[in-house]
Coordinates of C-alpha atoms in Angstrom, one line a residue:
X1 CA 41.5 -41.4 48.2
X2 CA 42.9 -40.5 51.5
X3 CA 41.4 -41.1 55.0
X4 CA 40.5 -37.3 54.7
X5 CA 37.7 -38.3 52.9
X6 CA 36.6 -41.3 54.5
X7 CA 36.0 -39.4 57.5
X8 CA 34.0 -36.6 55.6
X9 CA 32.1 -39.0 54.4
X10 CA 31.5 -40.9 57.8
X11 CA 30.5 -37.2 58.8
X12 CA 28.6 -35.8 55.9
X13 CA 25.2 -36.2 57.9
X14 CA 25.5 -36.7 61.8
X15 CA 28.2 -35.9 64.2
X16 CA 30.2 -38.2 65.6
X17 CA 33.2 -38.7 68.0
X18 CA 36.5 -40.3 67.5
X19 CA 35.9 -43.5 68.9
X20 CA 32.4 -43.6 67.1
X21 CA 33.9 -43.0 63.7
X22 CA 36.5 -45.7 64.8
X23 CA 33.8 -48.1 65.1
X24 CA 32.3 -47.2 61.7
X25 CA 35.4 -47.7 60.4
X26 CA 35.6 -51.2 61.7
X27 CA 31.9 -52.2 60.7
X28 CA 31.4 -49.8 57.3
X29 CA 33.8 -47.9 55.5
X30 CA 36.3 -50.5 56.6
X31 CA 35.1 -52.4 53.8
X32 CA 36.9 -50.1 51.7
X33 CA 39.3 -48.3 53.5
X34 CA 41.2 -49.2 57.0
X35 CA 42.3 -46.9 59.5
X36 CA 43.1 -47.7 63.0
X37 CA 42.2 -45.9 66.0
X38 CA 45.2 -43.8 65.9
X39 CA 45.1 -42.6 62.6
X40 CA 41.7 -41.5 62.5
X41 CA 42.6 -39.2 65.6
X42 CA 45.5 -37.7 64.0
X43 CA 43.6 -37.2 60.6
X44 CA 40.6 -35.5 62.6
X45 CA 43.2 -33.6 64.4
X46 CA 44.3 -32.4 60.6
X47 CA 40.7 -31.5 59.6
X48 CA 40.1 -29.7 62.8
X49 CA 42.9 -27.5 61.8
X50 CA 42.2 -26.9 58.6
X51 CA 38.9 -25.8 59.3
X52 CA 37.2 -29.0 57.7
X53 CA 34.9 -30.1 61.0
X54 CA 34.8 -28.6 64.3
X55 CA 34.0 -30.1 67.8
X56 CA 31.9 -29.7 70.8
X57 CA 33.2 -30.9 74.3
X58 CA 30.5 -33.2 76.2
X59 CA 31.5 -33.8 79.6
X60 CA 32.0 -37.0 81.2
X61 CA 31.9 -38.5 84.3
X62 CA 35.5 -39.8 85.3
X63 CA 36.1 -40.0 81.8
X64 CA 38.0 -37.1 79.6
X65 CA 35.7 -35.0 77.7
X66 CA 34.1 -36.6 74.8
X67 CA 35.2 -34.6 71.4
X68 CA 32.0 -34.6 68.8
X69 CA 33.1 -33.8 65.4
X70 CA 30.8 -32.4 62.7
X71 CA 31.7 -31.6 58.9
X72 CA 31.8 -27.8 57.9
X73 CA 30.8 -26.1 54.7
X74 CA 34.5 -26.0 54.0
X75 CA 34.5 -30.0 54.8
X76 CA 31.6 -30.4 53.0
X77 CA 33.3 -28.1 50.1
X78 CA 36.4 -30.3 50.1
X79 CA 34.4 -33.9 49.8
X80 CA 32.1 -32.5 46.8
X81 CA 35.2 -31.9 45.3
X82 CA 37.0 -34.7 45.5
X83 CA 33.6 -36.8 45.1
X84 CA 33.4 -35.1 41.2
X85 CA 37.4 -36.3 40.9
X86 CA 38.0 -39.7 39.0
X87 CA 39.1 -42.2 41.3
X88 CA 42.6 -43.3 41.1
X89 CA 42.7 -47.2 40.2
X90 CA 43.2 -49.4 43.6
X91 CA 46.4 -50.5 44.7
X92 CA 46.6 -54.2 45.8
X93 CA 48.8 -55.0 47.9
X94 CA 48.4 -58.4 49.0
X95 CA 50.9 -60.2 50.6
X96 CA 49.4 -63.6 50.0
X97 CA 48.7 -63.3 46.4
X98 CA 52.8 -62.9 46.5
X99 CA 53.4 -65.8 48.2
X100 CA 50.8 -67.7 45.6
X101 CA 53.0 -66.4 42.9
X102 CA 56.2 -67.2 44.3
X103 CA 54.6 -70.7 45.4
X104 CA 57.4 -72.8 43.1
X105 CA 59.9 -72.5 46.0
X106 CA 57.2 -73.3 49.0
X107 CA 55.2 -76.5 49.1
X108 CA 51.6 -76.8 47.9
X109 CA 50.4 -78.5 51.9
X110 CA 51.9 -74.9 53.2
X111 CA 50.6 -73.2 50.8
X112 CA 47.1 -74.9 51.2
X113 CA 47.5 -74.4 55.3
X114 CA 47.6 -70.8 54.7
X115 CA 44.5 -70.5 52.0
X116 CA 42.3 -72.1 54.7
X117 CA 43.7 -69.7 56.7
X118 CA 42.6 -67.2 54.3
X119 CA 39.3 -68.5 53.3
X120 CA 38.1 -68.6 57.1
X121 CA 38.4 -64.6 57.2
X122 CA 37.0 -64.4 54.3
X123 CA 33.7 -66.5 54.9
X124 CA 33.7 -64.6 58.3
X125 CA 34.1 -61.2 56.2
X126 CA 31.5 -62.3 54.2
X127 CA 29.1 -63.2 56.6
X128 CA 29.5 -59.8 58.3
X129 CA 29.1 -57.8 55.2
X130 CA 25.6 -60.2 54.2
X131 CA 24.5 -59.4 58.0
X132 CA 25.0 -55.8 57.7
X133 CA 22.8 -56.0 53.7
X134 CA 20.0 -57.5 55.7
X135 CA 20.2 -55.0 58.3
X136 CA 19.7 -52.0 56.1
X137 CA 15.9 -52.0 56.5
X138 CA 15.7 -48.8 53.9
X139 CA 17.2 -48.7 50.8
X140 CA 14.9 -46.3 49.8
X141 CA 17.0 -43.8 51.2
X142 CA 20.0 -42.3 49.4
X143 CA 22.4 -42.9 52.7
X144 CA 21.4 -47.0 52.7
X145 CA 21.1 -47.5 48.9
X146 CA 24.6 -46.4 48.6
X147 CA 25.6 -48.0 51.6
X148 CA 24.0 -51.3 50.3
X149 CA 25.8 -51.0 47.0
X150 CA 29.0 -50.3 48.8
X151 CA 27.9 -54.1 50.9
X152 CA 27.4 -55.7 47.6
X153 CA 30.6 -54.9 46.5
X154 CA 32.2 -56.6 49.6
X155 CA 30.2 -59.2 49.2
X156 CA 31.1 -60.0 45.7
X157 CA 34.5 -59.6 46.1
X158 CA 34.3 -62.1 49.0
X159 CA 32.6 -64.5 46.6
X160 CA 34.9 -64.4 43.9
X161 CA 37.9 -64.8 46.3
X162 CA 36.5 -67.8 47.9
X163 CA 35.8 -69.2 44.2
X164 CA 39.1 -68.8 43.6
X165 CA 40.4 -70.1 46.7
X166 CA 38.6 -73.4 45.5
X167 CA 40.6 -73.3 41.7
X168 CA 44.0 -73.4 43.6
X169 CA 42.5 -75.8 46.8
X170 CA 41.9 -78.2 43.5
X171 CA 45.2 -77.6 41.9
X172 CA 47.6 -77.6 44.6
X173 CA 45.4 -80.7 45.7
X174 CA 46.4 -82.2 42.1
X175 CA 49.7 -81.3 42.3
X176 CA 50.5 -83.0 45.9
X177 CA 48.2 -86.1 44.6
X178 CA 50.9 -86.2 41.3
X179 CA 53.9 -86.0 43.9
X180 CA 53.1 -88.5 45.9
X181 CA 52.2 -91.1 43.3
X182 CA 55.5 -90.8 41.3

């Protein structure tokens, strides 16, 4: 997947500007795919070129003129396509899940400092993606039922990572208990 596509998809049924898919980004999509602000400019600047969306000006006052970007047919052309393509597996890259593995030469308290550190984004991650499932009102809809599945997924993952944040809480706790009785 590329951000190409994420912003199709963002676009596929209402226009939107740059900053506006920025903040999608942050509160949607994000849950699958990150982009900052930057990137997502430069990647509509891409598609604008390559006849994927096109934009309108909408004057501001003492502002620069707002860009709103809309998909095309060839946009639209390009994300059925790659929507029928297999998805590539995920790539994980997750520098704690390193640090877990290399956790033999650290000691278990650090190690435990930084999974609370961890677990507190994650319950905050997981109450935003909960908030946002009980916000879709519709899931009647195709737009919300898929967005809702997409949730769910977040969600879940959240769950399980907090789950197993408790496994290695309880081991590492074991393991420092065993220290510091010998």
């Amino acid at each position: 997947m590329s951000l190409r596509h994420a912003i199709l998809v963002l676009l596929q049924d209402q226009e939107a500007s740059g900053y506006d898919l920025a903040r999608e980004f942050a509160n949607s999509i994000g849950l699958v795919w990150n982009a900052t602000h930057q990137q997502i400019y430069l990647e509509l600047g891409k598609l604008n070129e390559k006849d994927m969306v096109k934009f309108r000006h909408i004057p501001q006052d003492g502002k620069p003129d707002k860009k709103m970007y809309r998909i095309t047919e060839e946009g639209r052309d390009e994300l059925i396509r790659w929507l029928r393509k297999p998805a590539a597996p995920p790539r994980i890259r997750d520098a704690f899940m390193v640090k877990i593995a290399g956790g033999a030469l650290s000691d278990p308290s650090s190690i435990l400092r930084e999974l609370e550190d961890q677990a507190d984004l994650r319950r905050e991650r997981l109450n935003t993606f909960e908030d946002l499932a009980r916000k879709l009102d519709d899931r009647d809809s195709d737009k919300n039922m898929y967005t809702y599945l997409t949730l769910r997924r977040g969600i879940l993952d959240q769950q399980a990572w907090l789950n197993w944040a408790e496994e290695v809480r309880s081991e590492l706790r074991r393991r420092e208990d065993l220290t510091t009785s010998v």
